[in-house]
PDB file of C-alpha atoms and ligand atoms in Angstrom:
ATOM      1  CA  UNK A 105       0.000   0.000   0.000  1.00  0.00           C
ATOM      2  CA  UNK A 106       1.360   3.354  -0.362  1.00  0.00           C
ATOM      3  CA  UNK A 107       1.792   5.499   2.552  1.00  0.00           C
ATOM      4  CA  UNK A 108      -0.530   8.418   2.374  1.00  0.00           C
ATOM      5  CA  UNK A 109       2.849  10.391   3.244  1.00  0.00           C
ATOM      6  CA  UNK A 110       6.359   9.511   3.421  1.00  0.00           C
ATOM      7  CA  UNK A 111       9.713  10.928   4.029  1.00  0.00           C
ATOM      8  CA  UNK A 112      13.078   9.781   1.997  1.00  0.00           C
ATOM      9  CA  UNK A 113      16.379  11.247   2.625  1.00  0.00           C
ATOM     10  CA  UNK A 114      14.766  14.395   4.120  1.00  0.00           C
ATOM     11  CA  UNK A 115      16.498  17.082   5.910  1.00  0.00           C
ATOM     12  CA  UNK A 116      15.574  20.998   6.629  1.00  0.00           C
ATOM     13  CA  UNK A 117      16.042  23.291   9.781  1.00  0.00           C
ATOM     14  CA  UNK A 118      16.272  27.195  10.071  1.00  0.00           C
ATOM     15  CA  UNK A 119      18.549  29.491   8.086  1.00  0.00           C
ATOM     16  CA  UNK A 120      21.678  28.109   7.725  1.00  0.00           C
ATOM     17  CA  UNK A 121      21.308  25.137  10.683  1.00  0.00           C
ATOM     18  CA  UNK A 122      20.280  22.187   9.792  1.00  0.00           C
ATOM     19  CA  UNK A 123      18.143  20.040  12.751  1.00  0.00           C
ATOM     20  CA  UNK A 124      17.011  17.080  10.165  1.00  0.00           C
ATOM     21  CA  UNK A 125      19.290  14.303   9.209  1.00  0.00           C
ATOM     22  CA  UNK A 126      18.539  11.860   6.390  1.00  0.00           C
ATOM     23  CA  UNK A 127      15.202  10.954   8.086  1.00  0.00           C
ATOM     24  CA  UNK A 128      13.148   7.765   6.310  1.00  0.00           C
ATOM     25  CA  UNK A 129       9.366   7.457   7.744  1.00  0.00           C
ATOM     26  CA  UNK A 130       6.462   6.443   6.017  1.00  0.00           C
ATOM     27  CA  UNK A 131       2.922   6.418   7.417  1.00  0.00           C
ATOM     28  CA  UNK A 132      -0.078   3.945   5.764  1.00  0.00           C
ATOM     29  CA  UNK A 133      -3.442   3.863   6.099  1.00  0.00           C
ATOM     30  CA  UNK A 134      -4.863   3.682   9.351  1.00  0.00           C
ATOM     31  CA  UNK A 135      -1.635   3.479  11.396  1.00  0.00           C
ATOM     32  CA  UNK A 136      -0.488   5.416  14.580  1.00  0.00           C
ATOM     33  CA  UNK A 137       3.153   6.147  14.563  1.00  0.00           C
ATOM     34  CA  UNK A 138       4.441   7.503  17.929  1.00  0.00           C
ATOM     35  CA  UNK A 139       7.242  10.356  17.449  1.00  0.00           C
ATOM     36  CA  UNK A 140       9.585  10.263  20.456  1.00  0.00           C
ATOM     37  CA  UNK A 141      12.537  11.682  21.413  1.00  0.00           C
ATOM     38  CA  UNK A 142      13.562  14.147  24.631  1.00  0.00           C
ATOM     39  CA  UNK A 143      13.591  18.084  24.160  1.00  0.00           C
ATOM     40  CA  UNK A 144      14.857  19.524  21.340  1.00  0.00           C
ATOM     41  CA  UNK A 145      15.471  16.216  19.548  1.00  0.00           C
ATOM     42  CA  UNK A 146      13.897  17.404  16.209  1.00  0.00           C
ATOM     43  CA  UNK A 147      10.143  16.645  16.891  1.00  0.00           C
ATOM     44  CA  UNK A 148       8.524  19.764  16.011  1.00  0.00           C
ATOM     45  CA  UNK A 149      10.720  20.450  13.351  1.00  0.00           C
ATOM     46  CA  UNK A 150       9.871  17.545  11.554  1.00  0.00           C
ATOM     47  CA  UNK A 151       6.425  17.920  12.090  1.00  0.00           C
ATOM     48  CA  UNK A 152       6.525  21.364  10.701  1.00  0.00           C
ATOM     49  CA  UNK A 153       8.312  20.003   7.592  1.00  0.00           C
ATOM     50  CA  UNK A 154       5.645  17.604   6.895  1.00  0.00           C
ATOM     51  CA  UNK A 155       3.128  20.334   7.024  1.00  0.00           C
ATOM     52  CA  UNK A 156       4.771  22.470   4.495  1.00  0.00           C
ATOM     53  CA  UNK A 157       5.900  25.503   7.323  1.00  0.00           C
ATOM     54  CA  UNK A 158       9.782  24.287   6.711  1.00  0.00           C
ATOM     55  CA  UNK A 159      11.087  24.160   3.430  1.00  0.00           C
ATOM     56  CA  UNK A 160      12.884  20.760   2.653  1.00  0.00           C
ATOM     57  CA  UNK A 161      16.756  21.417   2.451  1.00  0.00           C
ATOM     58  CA  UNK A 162      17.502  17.395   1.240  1.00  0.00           C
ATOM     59  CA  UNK A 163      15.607  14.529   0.157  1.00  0.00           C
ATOM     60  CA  UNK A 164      11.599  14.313  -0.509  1.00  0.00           C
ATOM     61  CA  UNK A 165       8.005  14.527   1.496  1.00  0.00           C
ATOM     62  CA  UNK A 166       5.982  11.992  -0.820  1.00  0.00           C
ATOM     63  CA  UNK A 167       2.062  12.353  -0.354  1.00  0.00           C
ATOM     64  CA  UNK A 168       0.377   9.348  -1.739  1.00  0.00           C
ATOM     65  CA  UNK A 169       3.598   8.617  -3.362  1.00  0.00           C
ATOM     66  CA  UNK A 170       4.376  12.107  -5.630  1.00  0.00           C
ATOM     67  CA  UNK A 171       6.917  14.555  -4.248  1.00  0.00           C
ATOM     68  CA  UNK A 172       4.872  17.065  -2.370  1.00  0.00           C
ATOM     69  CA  UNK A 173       8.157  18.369  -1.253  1.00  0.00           C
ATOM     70  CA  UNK A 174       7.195  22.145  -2.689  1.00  0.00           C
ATOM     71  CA  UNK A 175       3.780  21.923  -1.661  1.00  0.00           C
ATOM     72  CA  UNK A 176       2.433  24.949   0.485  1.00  0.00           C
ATOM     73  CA  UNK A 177       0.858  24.017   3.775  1.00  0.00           C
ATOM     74  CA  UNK A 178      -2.616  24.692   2.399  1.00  0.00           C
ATOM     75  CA  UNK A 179      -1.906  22.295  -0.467  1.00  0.00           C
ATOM     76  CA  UNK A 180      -1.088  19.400   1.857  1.00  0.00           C
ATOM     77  CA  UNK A 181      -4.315  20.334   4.229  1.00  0.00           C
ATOM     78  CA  UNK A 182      -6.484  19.925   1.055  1.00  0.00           C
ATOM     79  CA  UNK A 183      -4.470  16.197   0.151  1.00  0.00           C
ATOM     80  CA  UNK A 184      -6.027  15.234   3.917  1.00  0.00           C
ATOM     81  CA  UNK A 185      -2.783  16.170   6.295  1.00  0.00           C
ATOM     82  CA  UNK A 186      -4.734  17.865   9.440  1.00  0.00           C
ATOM     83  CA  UNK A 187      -2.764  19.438  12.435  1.00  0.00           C
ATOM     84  CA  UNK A 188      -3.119  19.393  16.620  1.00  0.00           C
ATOM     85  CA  UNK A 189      -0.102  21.875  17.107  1.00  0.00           C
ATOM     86  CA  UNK A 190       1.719  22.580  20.122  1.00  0.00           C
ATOM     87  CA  UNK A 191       0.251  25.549  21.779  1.00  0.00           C
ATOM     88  CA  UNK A 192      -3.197  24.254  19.991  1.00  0.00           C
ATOM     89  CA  UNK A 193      -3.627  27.125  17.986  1.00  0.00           C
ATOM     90  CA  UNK A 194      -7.591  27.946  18.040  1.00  0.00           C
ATOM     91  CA  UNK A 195      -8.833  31.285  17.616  1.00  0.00           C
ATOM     92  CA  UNK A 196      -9.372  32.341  21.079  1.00  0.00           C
ATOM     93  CA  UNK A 197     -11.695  35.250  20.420  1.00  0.00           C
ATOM     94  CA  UNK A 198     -13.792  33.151  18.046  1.00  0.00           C
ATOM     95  CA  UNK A 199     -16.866  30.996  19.438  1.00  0.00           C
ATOM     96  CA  UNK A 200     -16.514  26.697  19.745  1.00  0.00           C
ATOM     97  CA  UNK A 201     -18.774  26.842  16.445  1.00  0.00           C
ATOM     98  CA  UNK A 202     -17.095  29.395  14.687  1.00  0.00           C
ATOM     99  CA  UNK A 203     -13.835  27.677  15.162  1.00  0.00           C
ATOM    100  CA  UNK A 204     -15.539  24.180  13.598  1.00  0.00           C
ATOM    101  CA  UNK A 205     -17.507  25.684  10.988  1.00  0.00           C
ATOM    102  CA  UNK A 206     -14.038  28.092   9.318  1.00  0.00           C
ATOM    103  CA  UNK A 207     -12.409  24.935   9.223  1.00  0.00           C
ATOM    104  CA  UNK A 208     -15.262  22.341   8.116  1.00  0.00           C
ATOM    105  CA  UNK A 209     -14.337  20.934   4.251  1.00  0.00           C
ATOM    106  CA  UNK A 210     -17.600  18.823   3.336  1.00  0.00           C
ATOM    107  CA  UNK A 211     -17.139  15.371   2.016  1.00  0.00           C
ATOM    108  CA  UNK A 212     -16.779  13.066   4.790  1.00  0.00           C
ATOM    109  CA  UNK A 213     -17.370  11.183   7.597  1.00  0.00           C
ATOM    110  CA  UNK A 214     -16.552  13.686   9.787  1.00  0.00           C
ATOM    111  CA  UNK A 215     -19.629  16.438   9.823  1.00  0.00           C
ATOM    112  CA  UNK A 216     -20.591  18.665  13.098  1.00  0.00           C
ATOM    113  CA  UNK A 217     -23.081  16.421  14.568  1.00  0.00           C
ATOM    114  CA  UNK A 218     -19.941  13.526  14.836  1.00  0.00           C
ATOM    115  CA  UNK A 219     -17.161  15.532  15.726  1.00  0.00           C
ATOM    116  CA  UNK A 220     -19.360  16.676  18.651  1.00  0.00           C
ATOM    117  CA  UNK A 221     -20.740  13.256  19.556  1.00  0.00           C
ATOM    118  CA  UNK A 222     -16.953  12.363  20.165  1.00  0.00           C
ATOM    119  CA  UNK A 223     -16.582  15.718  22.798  1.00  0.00           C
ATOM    120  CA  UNK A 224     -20.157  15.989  24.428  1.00  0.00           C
ATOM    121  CA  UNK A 225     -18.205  19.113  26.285  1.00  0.00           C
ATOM    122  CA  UNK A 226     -17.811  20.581  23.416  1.00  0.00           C
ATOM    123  CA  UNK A 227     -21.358  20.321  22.028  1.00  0.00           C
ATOM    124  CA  UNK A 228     -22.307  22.375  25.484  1.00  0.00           C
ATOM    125  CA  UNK A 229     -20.238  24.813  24.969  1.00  0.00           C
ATOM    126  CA  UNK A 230     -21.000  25.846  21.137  1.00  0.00           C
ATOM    127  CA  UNK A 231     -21.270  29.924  21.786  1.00  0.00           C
ATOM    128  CA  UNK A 232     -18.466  30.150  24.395  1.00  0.00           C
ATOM    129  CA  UNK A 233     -14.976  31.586  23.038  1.00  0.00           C
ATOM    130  CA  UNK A 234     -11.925  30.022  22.503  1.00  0.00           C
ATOM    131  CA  UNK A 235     -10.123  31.698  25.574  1.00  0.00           C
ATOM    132  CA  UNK A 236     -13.181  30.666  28.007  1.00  0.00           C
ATOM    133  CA  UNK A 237     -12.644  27.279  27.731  1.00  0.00           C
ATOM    134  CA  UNK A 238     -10.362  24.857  29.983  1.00  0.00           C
ATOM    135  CA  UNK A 239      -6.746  23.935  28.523  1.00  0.00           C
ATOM    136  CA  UNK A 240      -8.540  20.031  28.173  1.00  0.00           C
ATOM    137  CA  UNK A 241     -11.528  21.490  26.225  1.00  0.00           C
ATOM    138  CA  UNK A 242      -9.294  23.743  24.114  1.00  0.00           C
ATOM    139  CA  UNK A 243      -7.701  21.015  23.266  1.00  0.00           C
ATOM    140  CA  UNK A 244     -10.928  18.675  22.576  1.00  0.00           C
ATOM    141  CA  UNK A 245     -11.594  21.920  20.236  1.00  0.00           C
ATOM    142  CA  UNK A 246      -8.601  21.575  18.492  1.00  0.00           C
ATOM    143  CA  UNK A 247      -8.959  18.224  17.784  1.00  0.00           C
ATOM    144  CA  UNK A 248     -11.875  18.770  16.496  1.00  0.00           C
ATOM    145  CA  UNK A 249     -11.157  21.040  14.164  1.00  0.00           C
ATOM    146  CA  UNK A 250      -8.851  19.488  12.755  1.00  0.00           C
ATOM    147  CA  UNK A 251     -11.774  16.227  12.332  1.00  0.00           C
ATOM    148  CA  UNK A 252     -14.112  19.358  10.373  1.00  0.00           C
ATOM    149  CA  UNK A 253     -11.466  19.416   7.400  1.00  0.00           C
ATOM    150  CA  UNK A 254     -11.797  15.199   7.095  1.00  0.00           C
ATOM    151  CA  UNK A 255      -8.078  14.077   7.007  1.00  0.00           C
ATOM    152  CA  UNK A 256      -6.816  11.269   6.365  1.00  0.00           C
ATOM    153  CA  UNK A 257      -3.763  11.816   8.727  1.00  0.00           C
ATOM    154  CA  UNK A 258      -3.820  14.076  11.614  1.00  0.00           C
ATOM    155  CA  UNK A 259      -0.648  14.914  13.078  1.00  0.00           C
ATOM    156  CA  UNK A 260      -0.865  15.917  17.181  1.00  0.00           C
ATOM    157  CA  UNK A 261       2.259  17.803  18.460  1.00  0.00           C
ATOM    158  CA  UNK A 262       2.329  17.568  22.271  1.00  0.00           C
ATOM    159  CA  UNK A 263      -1.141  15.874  22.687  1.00  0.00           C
ATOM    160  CA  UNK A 264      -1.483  16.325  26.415  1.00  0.00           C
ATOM    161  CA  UNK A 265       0.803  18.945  27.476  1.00  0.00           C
ATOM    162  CA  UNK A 266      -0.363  21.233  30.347  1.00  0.00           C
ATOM    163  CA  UNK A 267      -3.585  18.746  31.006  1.00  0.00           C
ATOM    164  CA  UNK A 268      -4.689  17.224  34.213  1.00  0.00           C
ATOM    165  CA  UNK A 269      -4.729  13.188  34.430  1.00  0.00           C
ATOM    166  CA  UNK A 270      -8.496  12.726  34.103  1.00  0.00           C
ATOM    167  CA  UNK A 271      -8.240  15.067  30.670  1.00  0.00           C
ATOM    168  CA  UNK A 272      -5.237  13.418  29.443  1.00  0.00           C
ATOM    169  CA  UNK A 273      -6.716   9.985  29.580  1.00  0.00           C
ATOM    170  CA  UNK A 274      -9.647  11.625  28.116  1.00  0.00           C
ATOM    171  CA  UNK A 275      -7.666  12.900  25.157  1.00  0.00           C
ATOM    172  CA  UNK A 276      -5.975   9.266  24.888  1.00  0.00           C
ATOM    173  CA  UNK A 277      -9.352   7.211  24.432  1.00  0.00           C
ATOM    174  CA  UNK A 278     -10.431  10.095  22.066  1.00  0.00           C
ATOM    175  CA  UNK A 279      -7.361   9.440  19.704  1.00  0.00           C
ATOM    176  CA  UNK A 280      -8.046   5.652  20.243  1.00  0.00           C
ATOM    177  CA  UNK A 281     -11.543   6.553  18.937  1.00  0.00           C
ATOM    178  CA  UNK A 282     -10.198   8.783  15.834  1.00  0.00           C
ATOM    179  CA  UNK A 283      -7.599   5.937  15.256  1.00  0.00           C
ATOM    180  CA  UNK A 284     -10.809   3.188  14.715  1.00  0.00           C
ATOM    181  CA  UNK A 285     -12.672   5.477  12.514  1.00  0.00           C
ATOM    182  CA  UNK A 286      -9.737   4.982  10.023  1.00  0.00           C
ATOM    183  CA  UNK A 287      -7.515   8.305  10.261  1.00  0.00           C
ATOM    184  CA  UNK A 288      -3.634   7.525  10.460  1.00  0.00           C
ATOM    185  CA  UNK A 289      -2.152   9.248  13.487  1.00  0.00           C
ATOM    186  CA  UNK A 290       0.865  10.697  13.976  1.00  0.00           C
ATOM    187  CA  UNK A 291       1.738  11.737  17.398  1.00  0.00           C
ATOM    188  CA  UNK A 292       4.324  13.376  19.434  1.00  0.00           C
ATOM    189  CA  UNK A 293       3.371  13.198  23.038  1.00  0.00           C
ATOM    190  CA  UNK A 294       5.945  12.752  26.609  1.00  0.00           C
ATOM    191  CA  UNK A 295       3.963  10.882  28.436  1.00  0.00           C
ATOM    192  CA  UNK A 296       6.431   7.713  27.305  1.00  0.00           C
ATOM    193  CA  UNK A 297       3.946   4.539  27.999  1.00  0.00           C
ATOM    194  CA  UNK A 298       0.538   6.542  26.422  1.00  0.00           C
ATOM    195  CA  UNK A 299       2.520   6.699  23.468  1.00  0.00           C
ATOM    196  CA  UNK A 300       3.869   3.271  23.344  1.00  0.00           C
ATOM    197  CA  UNK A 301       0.712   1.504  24.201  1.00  0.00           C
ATOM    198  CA  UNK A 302      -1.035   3.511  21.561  1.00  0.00           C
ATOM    199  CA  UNK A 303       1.062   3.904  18.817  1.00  0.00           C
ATOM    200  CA  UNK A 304       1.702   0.262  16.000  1.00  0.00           C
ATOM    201  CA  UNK A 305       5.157   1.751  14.948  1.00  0.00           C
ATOM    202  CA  UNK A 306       7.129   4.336  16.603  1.00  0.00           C
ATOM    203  CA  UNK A 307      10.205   6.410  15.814  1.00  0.00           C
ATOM    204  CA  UNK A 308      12.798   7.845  17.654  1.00  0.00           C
ATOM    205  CA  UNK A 309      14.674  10.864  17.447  1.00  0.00           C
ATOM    206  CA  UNK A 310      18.342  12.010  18.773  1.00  0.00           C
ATOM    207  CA  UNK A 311      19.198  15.046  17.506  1.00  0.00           C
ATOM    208  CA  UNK A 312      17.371  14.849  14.084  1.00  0.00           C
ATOM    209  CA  UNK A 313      18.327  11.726  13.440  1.00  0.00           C
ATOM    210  CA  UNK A 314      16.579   8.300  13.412  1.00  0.00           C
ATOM    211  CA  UNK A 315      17.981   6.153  15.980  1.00  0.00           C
ATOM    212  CA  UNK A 316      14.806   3.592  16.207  1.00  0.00           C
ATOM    213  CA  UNK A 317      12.083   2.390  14.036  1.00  0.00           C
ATOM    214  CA  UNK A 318       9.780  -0.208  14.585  1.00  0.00           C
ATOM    215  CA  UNK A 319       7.058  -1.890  16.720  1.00  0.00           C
ATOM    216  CA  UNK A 320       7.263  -0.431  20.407  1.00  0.00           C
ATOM    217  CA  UNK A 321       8.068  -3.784  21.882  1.00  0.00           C
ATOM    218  CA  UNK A 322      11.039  -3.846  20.179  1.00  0.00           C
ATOM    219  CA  UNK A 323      12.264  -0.445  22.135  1.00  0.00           C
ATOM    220  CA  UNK A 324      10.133  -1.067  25.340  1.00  0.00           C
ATOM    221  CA  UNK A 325      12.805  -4.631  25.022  1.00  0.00           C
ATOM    222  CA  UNK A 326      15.649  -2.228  24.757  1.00  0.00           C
ATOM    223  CA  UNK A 327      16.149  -0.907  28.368  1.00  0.00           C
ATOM    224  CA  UNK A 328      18.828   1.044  27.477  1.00  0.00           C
ATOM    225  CA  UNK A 329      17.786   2.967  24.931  1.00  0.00           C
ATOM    226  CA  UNK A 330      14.851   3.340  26.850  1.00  0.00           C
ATOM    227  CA  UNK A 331      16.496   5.165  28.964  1.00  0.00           C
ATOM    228  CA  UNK A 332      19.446   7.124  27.094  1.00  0.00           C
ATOM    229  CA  UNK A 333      16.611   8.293  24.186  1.00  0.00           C
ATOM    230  CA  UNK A 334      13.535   8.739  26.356  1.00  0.00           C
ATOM    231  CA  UNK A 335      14.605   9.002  30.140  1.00  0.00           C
ATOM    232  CA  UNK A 336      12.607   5.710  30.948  1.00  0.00           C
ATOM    233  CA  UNK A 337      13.327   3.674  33.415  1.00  0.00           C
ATOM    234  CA  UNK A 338      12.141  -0.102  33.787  1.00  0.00           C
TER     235      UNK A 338
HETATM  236  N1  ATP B 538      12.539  28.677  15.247  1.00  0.00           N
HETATM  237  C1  ATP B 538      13.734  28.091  15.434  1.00  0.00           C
HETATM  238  N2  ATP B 538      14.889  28.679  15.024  1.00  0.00           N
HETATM  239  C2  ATP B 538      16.085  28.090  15.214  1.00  0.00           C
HETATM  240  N3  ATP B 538      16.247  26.894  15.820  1.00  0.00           N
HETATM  241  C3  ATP B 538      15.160  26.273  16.259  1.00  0.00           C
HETATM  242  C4  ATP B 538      13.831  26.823  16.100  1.00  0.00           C
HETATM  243  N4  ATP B 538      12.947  25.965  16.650  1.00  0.00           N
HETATM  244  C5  ATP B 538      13.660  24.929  17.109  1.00  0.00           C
HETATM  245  N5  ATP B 538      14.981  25.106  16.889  1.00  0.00           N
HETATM  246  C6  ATP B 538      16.068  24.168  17.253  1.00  0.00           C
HETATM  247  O1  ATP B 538      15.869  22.955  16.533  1.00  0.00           O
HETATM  248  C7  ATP B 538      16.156  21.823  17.356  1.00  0.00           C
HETATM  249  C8  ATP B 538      14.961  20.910  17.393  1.00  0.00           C
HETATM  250  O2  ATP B 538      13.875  21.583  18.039  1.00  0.00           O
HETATM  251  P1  ATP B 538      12.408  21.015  18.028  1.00  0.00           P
HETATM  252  O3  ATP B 538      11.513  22.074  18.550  1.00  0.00           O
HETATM  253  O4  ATP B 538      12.103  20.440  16.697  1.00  0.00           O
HETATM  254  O5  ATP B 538      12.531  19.821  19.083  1.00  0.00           O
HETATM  255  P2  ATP B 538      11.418  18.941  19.768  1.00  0.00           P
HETATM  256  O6  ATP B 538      11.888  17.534  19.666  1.00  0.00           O
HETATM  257  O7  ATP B 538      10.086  19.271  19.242  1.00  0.00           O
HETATM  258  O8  ATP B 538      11.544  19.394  21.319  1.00  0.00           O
HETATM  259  P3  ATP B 538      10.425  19.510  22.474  1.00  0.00           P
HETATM  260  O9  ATP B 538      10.257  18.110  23.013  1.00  0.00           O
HETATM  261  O10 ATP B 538      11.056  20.408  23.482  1.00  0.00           O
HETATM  262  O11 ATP B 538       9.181  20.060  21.876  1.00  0.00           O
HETATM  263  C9  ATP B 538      16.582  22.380  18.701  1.00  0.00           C
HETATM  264  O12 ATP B 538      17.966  22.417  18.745  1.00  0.00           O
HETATM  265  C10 ATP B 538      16.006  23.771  18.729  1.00  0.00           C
HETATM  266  O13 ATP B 538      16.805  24.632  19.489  1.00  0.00           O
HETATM  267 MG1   MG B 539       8.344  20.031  20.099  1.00  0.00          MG
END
């Protein structure tokens, strides 16, 4: 199958640094990859090169297999590539519908009525602003947002940061629940074992490099890289 998008060769970073080194993923139908690594490993930055907001310095970003590498961000959104960024990035002095309904893009599964049947919070709090809701419902609002344009990958940077342990496992179960309505995940995330128990294939990152890729047991077996690459313990 091909992967709805893929990476070969691909570096990039900002002005003349480069953070990116030769990076290979690839990211099919349905799958959750887990993107791991401790601070400042490359995370983001790769994120923000699959989206289009860094230009690609070496290699190729294939969507559905043709070199999207010059694509602008708005150009990959419309192939089906959906964003949760870090900091969430909802318009704060915009109402819980009016964020939904600028992003909706007809043609899917996902309409109103199903993105709010996954956050019932949500759904009672439709004319409330972006800035009056909790961090866990902003969040829940971002998510959803992202659902409106009906991707086919969404790509979560930091999916619980700043949440409280009831939220987070709240945001978890959602994901689980994106991940069985067919949307490939890609997420970055620190809680260590959320993303490991989640994710089918995960990646690691040392300073924009690949140092693992595979299933999680096969890192979970390697205690210390476990440790050395994510700070883990066993
Ligand atoms: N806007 C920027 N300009 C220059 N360098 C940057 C910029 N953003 C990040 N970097 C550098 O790029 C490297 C990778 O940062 P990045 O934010 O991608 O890491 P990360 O894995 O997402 O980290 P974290 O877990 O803290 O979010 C770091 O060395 C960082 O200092
Ligand atoms: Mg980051």
């Amino acid at each position: 199958m091909t992967p709805i998008l893929e990476t070969r060769g691909l570096a990039a970073g900002y002005g003349t640094s480069l953070v990116l080194h030769d990076i290979q993923i690839a990211i099919r139908s349905g799958e959750v990859i887990g993107l791991m690594g401790r601070n400042g490993m490359g995370k983001t930055t790769l994120i923000r090169t699959l989206l289009g907001l860094l230009p690609v310095r070496e290699g190729v970003v294939l969507l559905d297999g043709a070199d999207a590498s010059a694509l602008p961000p708005f150009r990959r959104a419309r192939a089906g590539v959906a964003t949760v960024p870090e900091g969430r990035g909802i318009f704060a002095s915009l109402s819980v519908r009016e964020n939904l309904r600028l992003a909706a893009r007809p043609g899917g599964v996902w309409s109103e009525e199903r993105v709010l049947s996954l956050f019932p919070r949500l759904a009672e709090r439709m004319a409330h602003r972006g800035n009056h809701l909790s961090g866990g419902e902003q969040q829940m609002l971002a998510i959803g947002r992202a659902l409106m344009t009906n991707p086919r990958l969404l790509i979560l940077d930091e999916a619980t940061e700043g949440l409280a342990p009831l939220i987070r496992d709240e945001i978890w179960h959602t994901i689980r629940l994106v991940r069985d309505a067919g949307v490939a995940i890609l997420v970055v995330d620190k809680t260590v074992s959320a993303v490991l128990s989640l994710a089918d294939r995960v990646v690691v990152l040392v300073k924009g490099s690949v140092v693992y890729s595979g299933a999680p047991a096969g890192l979970q077996a390697d205690q210390a890289m476990m440790h050395r690459h994510l700070g883990v313990d066993g």
